[in-house]
Amino acid sequence: RKEVEQDPGPFNVPEGATVAFNCTYSNSASQSFFWYRQDCRKEPKLLMSVYSSGNEDGRFTAQLNRASQYISLLIRDSKLSDSATYLCVRKISGNTPLVFGKGTRLSVIA
Amino acid sequence: EPEVTQTPSHQVTQMGQEVILRCVPISNHLYFYWYRQILGQKVEFLVSFYNNEISEKSEIFDDQFSVERPDGSNFTLKIRSTKLEDSAMYFCASITDRISEKLFFGSGTQLSVL
């Protein structure tokens, strides 16, 4: 059973659009959640952490729903530079390793 | 921003050969990791390393794999006898401490086994 599931996409959106990705997880013991961004054949980079209260960083908003076991990422006013794969990531606790979803590919088109 | 450095960026080897992938984690970091990503697949955990020993490993990390921190700065992943299915991008990562949220990844070594 997959631990972190994401819609692989691709999501093709015009510049300026708002786009939302969802991710579901199966391990209810998971404590921490993150969104990472990965450009083609590059390393993953932390985009933002996800909290139950929701958090916002500029055009990006992340939400966690523990009852339904899903995480979301909303990108407003999409830029061409937002084109990448967005990885949903969970960690159970402390020093346990990160578990990555397969990622959702976003292409922002001019 | 500090960086995790990996060498080489590309490694081509014959099946059955040994390879060593090298990483220099960020100097004040305490926990080190190897992950791999087969083309088109998700990033998968291989092993974590703390205080000069393995703290956790996945089922992928079998007897063909080993890690070392030989000189206090380099962190290496050795694959003893490579198989075709070992072809992947291998990422080294490090983190300050167990409660820190930000894992720093190196730019990866693309391993191709022929």
Tab-separated table of C-alpha atoms in Angstrom:
chain	number	residue	atom	x	y	z
A	1	ARG	CA	0.000	0.000	0.000
A	2	LYS	CA	1.397	3.366	-1.003
A	3	GLU	CA	2.137	5.555	2.009
A	4	VAL	CA	1.831	8.888	0.228
A	5	GLU	CA	-0.340	9.214	-2.857
A	6	GLN	CA	-0.458	12.082	-5.281
A	7	ASP	CA	-2.124	12.754	-8.601
A	8	PRO	CA	0.844	12.580	-10.983
A	9	GLY	CA	-0.609	15.184	-13.352
A	10	PRO	CA	0.586	16.824	-15.425
A	11	PHE	CA	-1.306	19.954	-14.573
A	12	ASN	CA	-0.978	22.371	-17.491
A	13	VAL	CA	-2.121	25.837	-16.464
A	14	PRO	CA	-1.767	29.316	-17.949
A	15	GLU	CA	0.290	31.979	-16.239
A	16	GLY	CA	-1.689	33.705	-13.532
A	17	ALA	CA	-3.914	30.714	-12.815
A	18	THR	CA	-4.550	29.244	-9.396
A	19	VAL	CA	-3.788	25.563	-9.071
A	20	ALA	CA	-4.262	23.131	-6.202
A	21	PHE	CA	-2.667	19.764	-5.518
A	22	ASN	CA	-3.825	17.187	-3.029
A	23	CYS	CA	-1.980	14.375	-1.368
A	24	THR	CA	-3.283	11.573	0.836
A	25	TYR	CA	-1.344	9.552	3.344
A	26	SER	CA	-2.026	6.204	4.936
A	27	ASN	CA	0.077	6.213	8.091
A	28	SER	CA	-1.902	8.031	10.770
A	29	ALA	CA	1.179	8.131	12.996
A	30	SER	CA	2.732	10.629	10.625
A	31	GLN	CA	3.664	13.727	12.512
A	32	SER	CA	5.170	16.198	10.070
A	33	PHE	CA	4.403	17.033	6.492
A	34	PHE	CA	6.177	19.017	3.847
A	35	TRP	CA	5.949	20.079	0.255
A	36	TYR	CA	9.175	19.795	-1.694
A	37	ARG	CA	9.792	21.059	-5.183
A	38	GLN	CA	11.892	19.119	-7.677
A	39	ASP	CA	13.027	20.475	-10.997
A	40	CYS	CA	13.806	18.038	-13.784
A	41	ARG	CA	16.753	15.807	-12.796
A	42	LYS	CA	17.629	18.037	-9.848
A	43	GLU	CA	17.520	17.476	-6.112
A	44	PRO	CA	14.346	18.013	-4.089
A	45	LYS	CA	14.194	21.353	-2.277
A	46	LEU	CA	11.976	22.200	0.661
A	47	LEU	CA	9.139	24.482	-0.397
A	48	MET	CA	7.250	24.663	2.864
A	49	SER	CA	6.212	22.776	5.950
A	50	VAL	CA	2.544	21.966	6.470
A	51	TYR	CA	0.720	22.627	9.721
A	52	SER	CA	-2.783	21.765	10.894
A	53	SER	CA	-3.514	25.445	11.199
A	54	GLY	CA	-2.485	25.979	7.603
A	55	ASN	CA	0.398	28.141	6.516
A	56	GLU	CA	1.025	30.631	3.792
A	57	ASP	CA	4.212	31.787	2.129
A	58	GLY	CA	3.580	34.395	-0.498
A	59	ARG	CA	1.603	32.780	-3.313
A	60	PHE	CA	1.748	29.352	-1.704
A	61	THR	CA	-0.694	28.014	0.875
A	62	ALA	CA	-0.476	24.593	2.481
A	63	GLN	CA	-3.149	22.850	4.522
A	64	LEU	CA	-3.243	19.648	6.555
A	65	ASN	CA	-6.420	17.750	7.368
A	66	ARG	CA	-5.543	15.020	9.851
A	67	ALA	CA	-9.080	13.659	10.105
A	68	SER	CA	-9.208	12.967	6.371
A	69	GLN	CA	-5.475	12.311	6.098
A	70	TYR	CA	-4.785	14.688	3.275
A	71	ILE	CA	-2.517	17.617	2.549
A	72	SER	CA	-3.028	20.310	-0.014
A	73	LEU	CA	-0.920	22.929	-1.748
A	74	LEU	CA	-2.445	25.961	-3.417
A	75	ILE	CA	-0.442	28.120	-5.789
A	76	ARG	CA	-1.936	31.467	-6.713
A	77	ASP	CA	-0.943	33.639	-9.665
A	78	SER	CA	1.190	30.897	-11.233
A	79	LYS	CA	4.493	31.911	-12.787
A	80	LEU	CA	6.442	30.151	-15.517
A	81	SER	CA	9.116	29.474	-12.916
A	82	ASP	CA	6.634	27.443	-10.867
A	83	SER	CA	6.886	24.668	-13.462
A	84	ALA	CA	8.291	21.699	-11.562
A	85	THR	CA	7.263	18.513	-9.798
A	86	TYR	CA	5.755	19.035	-6.349
A	87	LEU	CA	6.485	16.283	-3.863
A	88	CYS	CA	4.301	15.560	-0.865
A	89	VAL	CA	6.453	14.321	1.997
A	90	ARG	CA	5.712	12.936	5.432
A	91	LYS	CA	7.787	12.134	8.476
A	92	ILE	CA	6.604	10.112	11.462
A	93	SER	CA	8.784	11.728	14.113
A	94	GLY	CA	12.206	12.936	15.102
A	95	ASN	CA	14.942	11.419	13.046
A	96	THR	CA	12.767	9.016	11.048
A	97	PRO	CA	13.418	9.335	7.331
A	98	LEU	CA	11.245	11.344	5.010
A	99	VAL	CA	8.765	9.386	2.886
A	100	PHE	CA	8.141	10.932	-0.494
A	101	GLY	CA	5.155	10.794	-2.760
A	102	LYS	CA	5.780	10.308	-6.443
A	103	GLY	CA	5.045	13.945	-7.153
A	104	THR	CA	2.642	16.045	-9.166
A	105	ARG	CA	4.006	17.679	-12.288
A	106	LEU	CA	3.019	21.269	-12.973
A	107	SER	CA	3.590	23.069	-16.259
A	108	VAL	CA	2.787	26.770	-16.335
A	109	ILE	CA	2.301	27.951	-19.877
A	110	ALA	CA	2.724	31.493	-21.196
B	1	GLU	CA	23.304	29.040	1.639
B	2	PRO	CA	25.513	26.073	2.675
B	3	GLU	CA	25.570	23.130	0.308
B	4	VAL	CA	25.861	19.377	0.345
B	5	THR	CA	28.405	18.415	-2.306
B	6	GLN	CA	28.300	15.166	-4.246
B	7	THR	CA	30.836	13.661	-6.607
B	8	PRO	CA	30.876	12.531	-9.306
B	9	SER	CA	27.803	14.020	-10.937
B	10	HIS	CA	27.659	11.075	-13.343
B	11	GLN	CA	29.050	7.576	-12.991
B	12	VAL	CA	28.898	4.881	-15.639
B	13	THR	CA	29.880	1.377	-14.657
B	14	GLN	CA	29.665	-2.195	-15.833
B	15	MET	CA	27.359	-4.643	-14.105
B	16	GLY	CA	29.172	-6.424	-11.294
B	17	GLN	CA	31.631	-3.593	-10.670
B	18	GLU	CA	31.985	-1.760	-7.375
B	19	VAL	CA	31.166	1.926	-7.196
B	20	ILE	CA	31.703	4.509	-4.489
B	21	LEU	CA	29.574	7.622	-4.425
B	22	ARG	CA	30.939	10.519	-2.432
B	23	CYS	CA	29.268	13.250	-0.436
B	24	VAL	CA	30.454	16.113	1.722
B	25	PRO	CA	27.605	17.054	4.067
B	26	ILE	CA	27.256	20.517	5.561
B	27	SER	CA	29.900	20.864	8.244
B	28	ASN	CA	27.778	21.348	11.370
B	29	HIS	CA	25.164	18.770	10.415
B	30	LEU	CA	24.832	15.607	12.468
B	31	TYR	CA	22.513	13.318	10.504
B	32	PHE	CA	23.273	12.046	7.033
B	33	TYR	CA	21.174	10.191	4.520
B	34	TRP	CA	21.286	8.490	1.170
B	35	TYR	CA	18.206	8.451	-1.020
B	36	ARG	CA	17.807	7.239	-4.564
B	37	GLN	CA	15.419	8.012	-7.385
B	38	ILE	CA	14.970	5.668	-10.317
B	39	LEU	CA	13.985	7.594	-13.445
B	40	GLY	CA	10.297	8.430	-13.333
B	41	GLN	CA	9.880	7.034	-9.836
B	42	LYS	CA	9.684	8.536	-6.374
B	43	VAL	CA	12.561	9.455	-4.113
B	44	GLU	CA	13.279	6.423	-1.904
B	45	PHE	CA	15.089	6.287	1.428
B	46	LEU	CA	18.137	4.031	1.601
B	47	VAL	CA	19.949	4.687	4.867
B	48	SER	CA	20.473	7.183	7.667
B	49	PHE	CA	23.708	7.659	9.570
B	50	TYR	CA	24.367	9.295	12.914
B	51	ASN	CA	27.283	9.255	15.307
B	52	ASN	CA	29.331	7.101	12.955
B	53	GLU	CA	26.832	4.331	12.625
B	54	ILE	CA	23.746	3.409	10.659
B	55	SER	CA	20.626	4.520	12.519
B	56	GLU	CA	18.065	3.179	10.060
B	57	LYS	CA	18.012	1.443	6.688
B	58	SER	CA	15.363	0.435	4.203
B	59	GLU	CA	14.859	-2.967	2.633
B	60	ILE	CA	16.554	-1.628	-0.488
B	61	PHE	CA	19.781	-1.250	1.489
B	62	ASP	CA	20.878	-4.876	1.364
B	63	ASP	CA	24.308	-6.465	1.811
B	64	GLN	CA	25.492	-4.992	-1.482
B	65	PHE	CA	25.356	-1.517	0.043
B	66	SER	CA	27.536	0.041	2.711
B	67	VAL	CA	28.167	3.524	4.040
B	68	GLU	CA	31.163	5.095	5.680
B	69	ARG	CA	32.339	8.369	7.078
B	70	PRO	CA	36.037	7.672	6.832
B	71	ASP	CA	37.548	11.042	7.695
B	72	GLY	CA	34.911	13.090	9.488
B	73	SER	CA	33.917	15.052	6.413
B	74	ASN	CA	33.227	12.671	3.519
B	75	PHE	CA	30.207	10.394	3.603
B	76	THR	CA	30.338	7.560	1.087
B	77	LEU	CA	27.928	5.030	-0.332
B	78	LYS	CA	29.481	1.874	-1.737
B	79	ILE	CA	27.682	-0.584	-3.969
B	80	ARG	CA	29.729	-3.756	-3.988
B	81	SER	CA	28.551	-5.475	-7.140
B	82	THR	CA	26.289	-3.274	-9.193
B	83	LYS	CA	23.174	-4.562	-10.914
B	84	LEU	CA	21.265	-3.039	-13.809
B	85	GLU	CA	18.465	-2.089	-11.429
B	86	ASP	CA	20.876	0.028	-9.363
B	87	SER	CA	20.788	2.618	-12.149
B	88	ALA	CA	19.308	5.709	-10.528
B	89	MET	CA	20.029	9.186	-9.226
B	90	TYR	CA	21.563	8.909	-5.767
B	91	PHE	CA	21.043	11.858	-3.433
B	92	CYS	CA	22.984	12.519	-0.275
B	93	ALA	CA	21.291	14.685	2.351
B	94	SER	CA	22.090	16.092	5.749
B	95	ILE	CA	20.279	17.834	8.569
B	96	THR	CA	21.381	19.789	11.605
B	97	ASP	CA	19.625	17.743	14.242
B	98	ARG	CA	16.620	15.478	14.686
B	99	ILE	CA	14.112	18.243	15.220
B	100	SER	CA	15.173	20.439	12.342
B	101	GLU	CA	12.705	20.459	9.490
B	102	LYS	CA	14.930	21.333	6.580
B	103	LEU	CA	16.775	18.472	4.932
B	104	PHE	CA	19.510	19.681	2.611
B	105	PHE	CA	20.039	17.556	-0.490
B	106	GLY	CA	23.102	17.381	-2.681
B	107	SER	CA	22.673	17.691	-6.419
B	108	GLY	CA	22.949	13.942	-6.855
B	109	THR	CA	25.052	11.363	-8.666
B	110	GLN	CA	23.473	9.786	-11.725
B	111	LEU	CA	24.595	6.152	-11.731
B	112	SER	CA	24.227	4.183	-14.952
B	113	VAL	CA	24.932	0.448	-14.818
B	114	LEU	CA	25.471	-1.141	-18.220
